[in-house]
Amino acid sequence: MKKVLTGFIILLTASAAAAADREVALRYNQMLREAFDEKGQGRVIPVAIEKAVETEGSMSDDGSWAVYSSDREKGNQDIYLRSMTGIALVRMTTHAARDTAPSLSPDGSRIAFVSYRDDPAGDIFTARIKPADIIEDNETGILDRLAKNISQIKTENGVIRMVKDADPVWSPDGSQIAFSSERAGEENIWI
């Protein structure tokens, strides 16, 4: 009996070691294709399952990449890039100010988002990105270096006007960004 038990323990240990070497193939994009029909009806699939507030997601048209806002790092809202063909996740902003409402261009080569780093009311920032390179290199904070403020308003004296700019969305061809703004006194949509 002792030999059988010892053999079983050795077999169990060997199979556990072999399983530890195998990578889990988790493909969100495949799960989504299987979960939804051609009319877009189906079931909910969680993409982010952290103990955090995760909001305002956007996906590339080909379903390879998703971006969203999360407060998972010390309670500050930052932008994250998730591979939808694997389990990789990269924190794209690390600035102390809130970064929210990310929007990927249809081809996934550009991102727009709202940041409160230059204006406490919020401005629209954009950057050219290469999601595959960001994931591969695990480029944490890349948007802190690359992103440019495209909606900030300065007076003739160079004083920054505090104006709420929010909710950027790319046009289908990726040539324009629509966003809400209070720059004319009332909140309206601007391009």
Tab-separated table of N, CA, C and O in Angstrom, residues 55-152:
chain	number	residue	atom	x	y	z
A	55	THR	N	-13.876	51.153	-15.957
A	55	THR	CA	-14.943	51.764	-16.746
A	55	THR	C	-14.452	52.196	-18.114
A	55	THR	O	-13.264	52.158	-18.406
A	56	GLU	N	-15.398	52.637	-18.928
A	56	GLU	CA	-15.138	53.357	-20.180
A	56	GLU	C	-14.234	52.589	-21.137
A	56	GLU	O	-13.210	53.077	-21.574
A	57	GLY	N	-14.631	51.402	-21.494
A	57	GLY	CA	-13.836	50.578	-22.395
A	57	GLY	C	-14.048	50.909	-23.855
A	57	GLY	O	-15.086	51.418	-24.261
A	58	SER	N	-13.033	50.613	-24.649
A	58	SER	CA	-13.075	50.789	-26.101
A	58	SER	C	-12.244	49.679	-26.717
A	58	SER	O	-11.204	49.294	-26.172
A	59	MET	N	-12.708	49.145	-27.861
A	59	MET	CA	-11.991	48.063	-28.537
A	59	MET	C	-11.600	48.473	-29.943
A	59	MET	O	-12.291	49.268	-30.588
A	60	SER	N	-10.507	47.900	-30.429
A	60	SER	CA	-10.137	48.095	-31.828
A	60	SER	C	-11.156	47.360	-32.691
A	60	SER	O	-11.786	46.403	-32.245
A	61	ASP	N	-11.337	47.823	-33.920
A	61	ASP	CA	-12.325	47.203	-34.810
A	61	ASP	C	-12.067	45.723	-35.053
A	61	ASP	O	-13.002	44.947	-35.210
A	62	ASP	N	-10.798	45.325	-35.062
A	62	ASP	CA	-10.498	43.914	-35.316
A	62	ASP	C	-10.606	43.047	-34.059
A	62	ASP	O	-10.417	41.833	-34.115
A	63	GLY	N	-10.917	43.657	-32.917
A	63	GLY	CA	-11.104	42.903	-31.684
A	63	GLY	C	-9.823	42.434	-31.014
A	63	GLY	O	-9.868	41.657	-30.075
A	64	SER	N	-8.668	42.922	-31.461
A	64	SER	CA	-7.388	42.490	-30.893
A	64	SER	C	-7.021	43.209	-29.600
A	64	SER	O	-6.284	42.664	-28.788
A	65	TRP	N	-7.507	44.442	-29.413
A	65	TRP	CA	-7.076	45.276	-28.293
A	65	TRP	C	-8.270	45.934	-27.623
A	65	TRP	O	-9.224	46.320	-28.283
A	66	ALA	N	-8.168	46.115	-26.321
A	66	ALA	CA	-9.157	46.873	-25.556
A	66	ALA	C	-8.411	47.830	-24.643
A	66	ALA	O	-7.334	47.501	-24.134
A	67	VAL	N	-8.962	49.009	-24.482
A	67	VAL	CA	-8.435	49.974	-23.517
A	67	VAL	C	-9.571	50.325	-22.564
A	67	VAL	O	-10.735	50.300	-22.941
A	68	TYR	N	-9.214	50.619	-21.328
A	68	TYR	CA	-10.212	51.030	-20.356
A	68	TYR	C	-9.532	51.793	-19.237
A	68	TYR	O	-8.308	51.820	-19.114
A	69	SER	N	-10.358	52.415	-18.417
A	69	SER	CA	-9.876	53.173	-17.270
A	69	SER	C	-10.064	52.323	-16.020
A	69	SER	O	-11.092	51.662	-15.867
A	70	SER	N	-9.067	52.341	-15.137
A	70	SER	CA	-9.136	51.547	-13.907
A	70	SER	C	-8.436	52.281	-12.771
A	70	SER	O	-7.452	52.984	-12.991
A	71	ASP	N	-8.942	52.061	-11.571
A	71	ASP	CA	-8.288	52.644	-10.384
A	71	ASP	C	-7.533	51.578	-9.591
A	71	ASP	O	-7.313	51.718	-8.402
A	72	ARG	N	-7.104	50.510	-10.255
A	72	ARG	CA	-6.463	49.369	-9.578
A	72	ARG	C	-5.140	49.720	-8.912
A	72	ARG	O	-4.707	49.036	-8.002
A	73	GLU	N	-4.435	50.748	-9.344
A	73	GLU	CA	-3.154	51.153	-8.743
A	73	GLU	C	-3.365	52.354	-7.825
A	73	GLU	O	-3.493	53.484	-8.286
A	74	LYS	N	-3.461	52.107	-6.556
A	74	LYS	CA	-3.537	53.145	-5.524
A	74	LYS	C	-4.758	54.052	-5.656
A	74	LYS	O	-4.730	55.210	-5.262
A	75	GLY	N	-5.829	53.567	-6.306
A	75	GLY	CA	-7.069	54.321	-6.388
A	75	GLY	C	-7.099	55.436	-7.411
A	75	GLY	O	-8.091	56.152	-7.501
A	76	ASN	N	-6.044	55.607	-8.204
A	76	ASN	CA	-6.014	56.655	-9.222
A	76	ASN	C	-6.449	56.083	-10.566
A	76	ASN	O	-5.961	55.042	-10.985
A	77	GLN	N	-7.356	56.764	-11.254
A	77	GLN	CA	-7.812	56.311	-12.573
A	77	GLN	C	-6.683	56.454	-13.595
A	77	GLN	O	-6.146	57.541	-13.790
A	78	ASP	N	-6.326	55.356	-14.237
A	78	ASP	CA	-5.322	55.331	-15.295
A	78	ASP	C	-5.870	54.544	-16.474
A	78	ASP	O	-6.878	53.845	-16.360
A	79	ILE	N	-5.172	54.625	-17.609
A	79	ILE	CA	-5.572	53.930	-18.828
A	79	ILE	C	-4.769	52.633	-18.951
A	79	ILE	O	-3.548	52.636	-18.781
A	80	TYR	N	-5.470	51.547	-19.264
A	80	TYR	CA	-4.855	50.228	-19.425
A	80	TYR	C	-5.133	49.684	-20.819
A	80	TYR	O	-6.207	49.920	-21.383
A	81	LEU	N	-4.167	48.951	-21.354
A	81	LEU	CA	-4.293	48.266	-22.634
A	81	LEU	C	-4.322	46.769	-22.353
A	81	LEU	O	-3.439	46.251	-21.679
A	82	ARG	N	-5.338	46.083	-22.870
A	82	ARG	CA	-5.453	44.631	-22.698
A	82	ARG	C	-5.439	43.974	-24.069
A	82	ARG	O	-6.137	44.386	-24.977
A	83	SER	N	-4.614	42.950	-24.179
A	83	SER	CA	-4.637	42.111	-25.367
A	83	SER	C	-5.889	41.255	-25.301
A	83	SER	O	-6.156	40.624	-24.278
A	84	MET	N	-6.644	41.221	-26.389
A	84	MET	CA	-7.837	40.382	-26.422
A	84	MET	C	-7.521	38.997	-26.974
A	84	MET	O	-8.400	38.153	-27.080
A	85	THR	N	-6.263	38.769	-27.337
A	85	THR	CA	-5.850	37.453	-27.837
A	85	THR	C	-4.966	36.724	-26.833
A	85	THR	O	-4.361	35.710	-27.159
A	86	GLY	N	-4.877	37.257	-25.636
A	86	GLY	CA	-4.066	36.645	-24.584
A	86	GLY	C	-4.436	37.261	-23.254
A	86	GLY	O	-5.499	37.848	-23.107
A	87	ILE	N	-3.540	37.168	-22.295
A	87	ILE	CA	-3.838	37.681	-20.956
A	87	ILE	C	-3.007	38.913	-20.590
A	87	ILE	O	-3.073	39.387	-19.469
A	88	ALA	N	-2.262	39.461	-21.536
A	88	ALA	CA	-1.374	40.590	-21.249
A	88	ALA	C	-2.165	41.869	-20.967
A	88	ALA	O	-3.171	42.156	-21.616
A	89	LEU	N	-1.690	42.642	-20.006
A	89	LEU	CA	-2.285	43.912	-19.605
A	89	LEU	C	-1.155	44.887	-19.294
A	89	LEU	O	-0.208	44.535	-18.593
A	90	VAL	N	-1.247	46.123	-19.818
A	90	VAL	CA	-0.220	47.136	-19.581
A	90	VAL	C	-0.883	48.429	-19.121
A	90	VAL	O	-1.854	48.893	-19.727
A	91	ARG	N	-0.343	49.004	-18.058
A	91	ARG	CA	-0.787	50.316	-17.561
A	91	ARG	C	-0.144	51.385	-18.440
A	91	ARG	O	1.071	51.578	-18.408
A	92	MET	N	-0.957	52.100	-19.216
A	92	MET	CA	-0.431	53.065	-20.188
A	92	MET	C	-0.223	54.464	-19.618
A	92	MET	O	0.501	55.253	-20.210
A	93	THR	N	-0.875	54.808	-18.517
A	93	THR	CA	-0.635	56.096	-17.856
A	93	THR	C	-0.293	55.848	-16.394
A	93	THR	O	-0.812	54.926	-15.774
A	94	THR	N	0.592	56.676	-15.869
A	94	THR	CA	0.971	56.576	-14.455
A	94	THR	C	0.952	57.945	-13.788
A	94	THR	O	1.409	58.091	-12.667
A	95	HIS	N	0.440	58.951	-14.469
A	95	HIS	CA	0.407	60.316	-13.953
A	95	HIS	C	-0.464	60.379	-12.707
A	95	HIS	O	-1.426	59.626	-12.571
A	96	ALA	N	-0.149	61.281	-11.794
A	96	ALA	CA	-0.907	61.418	-10.548
A	96	ALA	C	-2.328	61.922	-10.789
A	96	ALA	O	-3.223	61.666	-9.984
A	97	ALA	N	-2.547	62.612	-11.909
A	97	ALA	CA	-3.891	63.092	-12.241
A	97	ALA	C	-4.721	61.950	-12.833
A	97	ALA	O	-4.176	60.968	-13.331
A	98	ARG	N	-6.034	62.094	-12.798
A	98	ARG	CA	-6.928	61.075	-13.371
A	98	ARG	C	-6.826	61.066	-14.893
A	98	ARG	O	-6.789	62.118	-15.528
A	99	ASP	N	-6.809	59.879	-15.469
A	99	ASP	CA	-6.864	59.672	-16.912
A	99	ASP	C	-8.030	58.733	-17.158
A	99	ASP	O	-8.062	57.623	-16.600
A	100	THR	N	-8.994	59.160	-17.976
A	100	THR	CA	-10.224	58.396	-18.156
A	100	THR	C	-10.666	58.408	-19.618
A	100	THR	O	-10.043	59.037	-20.462
A	101	ALA	N	-11.776	57.744	-19.871
A	101	ALA	CA	-12.489	57.750	-21.158
A	101	ALA	C	-11.612	57.451	-22.369
A	101	ALA	O	-11.646	58.176	-23.354
A	102	PRO	N	-10.837	56.363	-22.360
A	102	PRO	CA	-9.999	56.064	-23.522
A	102	PRO	C	-10.839	55.633	-24.720
A	102	PRO	O	-11.875	54.982	-24.572
A	103	SER	N	-10.379	56.014	-25.899
A	103	SER	CA	-11.052	55.643	-27.138
A	103	SER	C	-9.996	55.279	-28.167
A	103	SER	O	-9.146	56.106	-28.505
A	104	LEU	N	-10.043	54.028	-28.658
A	104	LEU	CA	-9.109	53.589	-29.701
A	104	LEU	C	-9.644	53.983	-31.066
A	104	LEU	O	-10.845	53.876	-31.323
A	105	SER	N	-8.742	54.421	-31.951
A	105	SER	CA	-9.144	54.658	-33.334
A	105	SER	C	-9.553	53.318	-33.935
A	105	SER	O	-9.132	52.261	-33.451
A	106	PRO	N	-10.370	53.328	-34.986
A	106	PRO	CA	-10.833	52.059	-35.554
A	106	PRO	C	-9.708	51.089	-35.913
A	106	PRO	O	-9.852	49.883	-35.716
A	107	ASP	N	-8.580	51.589	-36.393
A	107	ASP	CA	-7.478	50.687	-36.754
A	107	ASP	C	-6.558	50.373	-35.570
A	107	ASP	O	-5.613	49.608	-35.704
A	108	GLY	N	-6.830	50.946	-34.402
A	108	GLY	CA	-6.056	50.663	-33.195
A	108	GLY	C	-4.700	51.347	-33.145
A	108	GLY	O	-3.922	51.099	-32.232
A	109	SER	N	-4.416	52.256	-34.078
A	109	SER	CA	-3.092	52.891	-34.121
A	109	SER	C	-3.019	54.199	-33.335
A	109	SER	O	-1.934	54.756	-33.171
A	110	ARG	N	-4.161	54.693	-32.864
A	110	ARG	CA	-4.176	55.933	-32.086
A	110	ARG	C	-5.154	55.799	-30.934
A	110	ARG	O	-6.087	55.011	-30.985
A	111	ILE	N	-4.897	56.587	-29.921
A	111	ILE	CA	-5.769	56.594	-28.749
A	111	ILE	C	-6.075	58.040	-28.378
A	111	ILE	O	-5.232	58.930	-28.551
A	112	ALA	N	-7.300	58.274	-27.947
A	112	ALA	CA	-7.704	59.561	-27.375
A	112	ALA	C	-8.212	59.255	-25.970
A	112	ALA	O	-8.770	58.188	-25.724
A	113	PHE	N	-7.977	60.175	-25.048
A	113	PHE	CA	-8.470	59.984	-23.681
A	113	PHE	C	-8.582	61.333	-22.996
A	113	PHE	O	-8.077	62.343	-23.491
A	114	VAL	N	-9.269	61.352	-21.871
A	114	VAL	CA	-9.412	62.567	-21.074
A	114	VAL	C	-8.402	62.499	-19.944
A	114	VAL	O	-8.271	61.480	-19.268
A	115	SER	N	-7.678	63.617	-19.755
A	115	SER	CA	-6.760	63.711	-18.633
A	115	SER	C	-7.000	65.018	-17.896
A	115	SER	O	-7.345	66.036	-18.507
A	116	TYR	N	-6.784	64.957	-16.599
A	116	TYR	CA	-6.958	66.131	-15.742
A	116	TYR	C	-5.602	66.676	-15.315
A	116	TYR	O	-5.516	67.441	-14.370
A	117	ARG	N	-4.551	66.336	-16.034
A	117	ARG	CA	-3.189	66.745	-15.662
A	117	ARG	C	-2.898	68.209	-15.953
A	117	ARG	O	-2.102	68.817	-15.263
A	118	ASP	N	-3.488	68.784	-17.009
A	118	ASP	CA	-3.243	70.185	-17.360
A	118	ASP	C	-4.399	71.098	-16.972
A	118	ASP	O	-4.234	72.311	-16.912
A	119	ASP	N	-5.577	70.520	-16.786
A	119	ASP	CA	-6.787	71.290	-16.546
A	119	ASP	C	-7.677	70.471	-15.617
A	119	ASP	O	-8.062	69.353	-15.965
A	120	PRO	N	-8.017	70.986	-14.438
A	120	PRO	CA	-8.840	70.213	-13.506
A	120	PRO	C	-10.247	69.933	-14.036
A	120	PRO	O	-10.954	69.095	-13.481
A	121	ALA	N	-10.644	70.572	-15.128
A	121	ALA	CA	-11.945	70.292	-15.737
A	121	ALA	C	-11.838	69.170	-16.766
A	121	ALA	O	-12.838	68.561	-17.131
A	122	GLY	N	-10.633	68.882	-17.258
A	122	GLY	CA	-10.399	67.794	-18.207
A	122	GLY	C	-10.099	68.274	-19.612
A	122	GLY	O	-10.746	69.189	-20.114
A	123	ASP	N	-9.100	67.676	-20.253
A	123	ASP	CA	-8.717	67.953	-21.638
A	123	ASP	C	-8.621	66.642	-22.403
A	123	ASP	O	-8.420	65.574	-21.814
A	124	ILE	N	-8.695	66.733	-23.726
A	124	ILE	CA	-8.556	65.567	-24.586
A	124	ILE	C	-7.088	65.446	-25.010
A	124	ILE	O	-6.484	66.406	-25.496
A	125	PHE	N	-6.516	64.263	-24.820
A	125	PHE	CA	-5.148	63.954	-25.228
A	125	PHE	C	-5.194	62.861	-26.289
A	125	PHE	O	-6.082	62.006	-26.260
A	126	THR	N	-4.243	62.881	-27.206
A	126	THR	CA	-4.140	61.820	-28.213
A	126	THR	C	-2.682	61.382	-28.352
A	126	THR	O	-1.761	62.135	-28.027
A	127	ALA	N	-2.502	60.173	-28.873
A	127	ALA	CA	-1.153	59.660	-29.149
A	127	ALA	C	-1.244	58.560	-30.198
A	127	ALA	O	-2.251	57.851	-30.278
A	128	ARG	N	-0.189	58.436	-30.988
A	128	ARG	CA	-0.038	57.286	-31.891
A	128	ARG	C	0.541	56.153	-31.055
A	128	ARG	O	1.448	56.373	-30.257
A	129	ILE	N	0.007	54.968	-31.251
A	129	ILE	CA	0.477	53.815	-30.471
A	129	ILE	C	0.629	52.594	-31.369
A	129	ILE	O	0.045	52.534	-32.451
A	130	LYS	N	1.429	51.652	-30.900
A	130	LYS	CA	1.552	50.339	-31.517
A	130	LYS	C	1.247	49.320	-30.419
A	130	LYS	O	2.141	48.918	-29.673
A	131	PRO	N	-0.027	48.932	-30.298
A	131	PRO	CA	-0.422	48.060	-29.184
A	131	PRO	C	0.432	46.807	-29.033
A	131	PRO	O	0.794	46.443	-27.910
A	132	ALA	N	0.773	46.141	-30.133
A	132	ALA	CA	1.564	44.904	-30.038
A	132	ALA	C	2.924	45.178	-29.400
A	132	ALA	O	3.390	44.403	-28.556
A	133	ASP	N	3.561	46.302	-29.771
A	133	ASP	CA	4.862	46.652	-29.196
A	133	ASP	C	4.737	47.017	-27.718
A	133	ASP	O	5.595	46.675	-26.910
A	134	ILE	N	3.664	47.737	-27.379
A	134	ILE	CA	3.448	48.127	-25.984
A	134	ILE	C	3.275	46.888	-25.113
A	134	ILE	O	3.864	46.784	-24.037
A	135	ILE	N	2.489	45.932	-25.594
A	135	ILE	CA	2.276	44.684	-24.846
A	135	ILE	C	3.581	43.898	-24.743
A	135	ILE	O	3.973	43.452	-23.665
A	136	GLU	N	4.276	43.750	-25.868
A	136	GLU	CA	5.514	42.953	-25.879
A	136	GLU	C	6.578	43.544	-24.964
A	136	GLU	O	7.255	42.840	-24.227
A	137	ASP	N	6.726	44.881	-25.016
A	137	ASP	CA	7.754	45.549	-24.218
A	137	ASP	C	7.275	45.915	-22.823
A	137	ASP	O	8.051	46.442	-22.030
A	138	ASN	N	5.980	45.690	-22.536
A	138	ASN	CA	5.388	46.055	-21.255
A	138	ASN	C	5.719	47.512	-20.914
A	138	ASN	O	6.223	47.821	-19.844
A	139	GLU	N	5.393	48.410	-21.851
A	139	GLU	CA	5.756	49.824	-21.742
A	139	GLU	C	4.823	50.591	-20.815
A	139	GLU	O	3.972	51.367	-21.258
A	140	THR	N	4.982	50.411	-19.528
A	140	THR	CA	4.184	51.116	-18.532
A	140	THR	C	4.416	52.621	-18.646
A	140	THR	O	5.552	53.066	-18.758
A	141	GLY	N	3.335	53.395	-18.610
A	141	GLY	CA	3.432	54.855	-18.641
A	141	GLY	C	3.732	55.454	-19.993
A	141	GLY	O	4.061	56.641	-20.088
A	142	ILE	N	3.599	54.707	-21.073
A	142	ILE	CA	3.969	55.197	-22.402
A	142	ILE	C	3.175	56.441	-22.801
A	142	ILE	O	3.713	57.342	-23.442
A	143	LEU	N	1.907	56.531	-22.417
A	143	LEU	CA	1.114	57.702	-22.796
A	143	LEU	C	1.559	58.958	-22.056
A	143	LEU	O	1.331	60.066	-22.536
A	144	ASP	N	2.188	58.806	-20.909
A	144	ASP	CA	2.714	59.978	-20.198
A	144	ASP	C	3.775	60.683	-21.035
A	144	ASP	O	3.945	61.895	-20.950
A	145	ARG	N	4.496	59.913	-21.868
A	145	ARG	CA	5.535	60.485	-22.734
A	145	ARG	C	4.994	60.902	-24.095
A	145	ARG	O	5.433	61.899	-24.662
A	146	LEU	N	4.071	60.130	-24.666
A	146	LEU	CA	3.651	60.328	-26.054
A	146	LEU	C	2.447	61.243	-26.255
A	146	LEU	O	2.326	61.870	-27.305
A	147	ALA	N	1.533	61.279	-25.297
A	147	ALA	CA	0.257	61.963	-25.504
A	147	ALA	C	0.404	63.482	-25.558
A	147	ALA	O	1.191	64.076	-24.821
A	148	LYS	N	-0.370	64.064	-26.462
A	148	LYS	CA	-0.406	65.521	-26.649
A	148	LYS	C	-1.812	66.030	-26.345
A	148	LYS	O	-2.798	65.435	-26.759
A	149	ASN	N	-1.879	67.173	-25.668
A	149	ASN	CA	-3.153	67.809	-25.354
A	149	ASN	C	-3.663	68.492	-26.623
A	149	ASN	O	-3.003	69.371	-27.163
A	150	ILE	N	-4.844	68.097	-27.118
A	150	ILE	CA	-5.363	68.679	-28.355
A	150	ILE	C	-6.548	69.621	-28.131
A	150	ILE	O	-7.045	70.217	-29.079
A	151	SER	N	-7.017	69.761	-26.887
A	151	SER	CA	-8.211	70.585	-26.671
A	151	SER	C	-7.998	71.767	-25.735
A	151	SER	O	-8.925	72.534	-25.500
A	152	GLN	N	-6.790	71.935	-25.231
A	152	GLN	CA	-6.515	73.026	-24.290
A	152	GLN	C	-6.716	74.381	-24.972
A	152	GLN	O	-6.312	74.580	-26.125
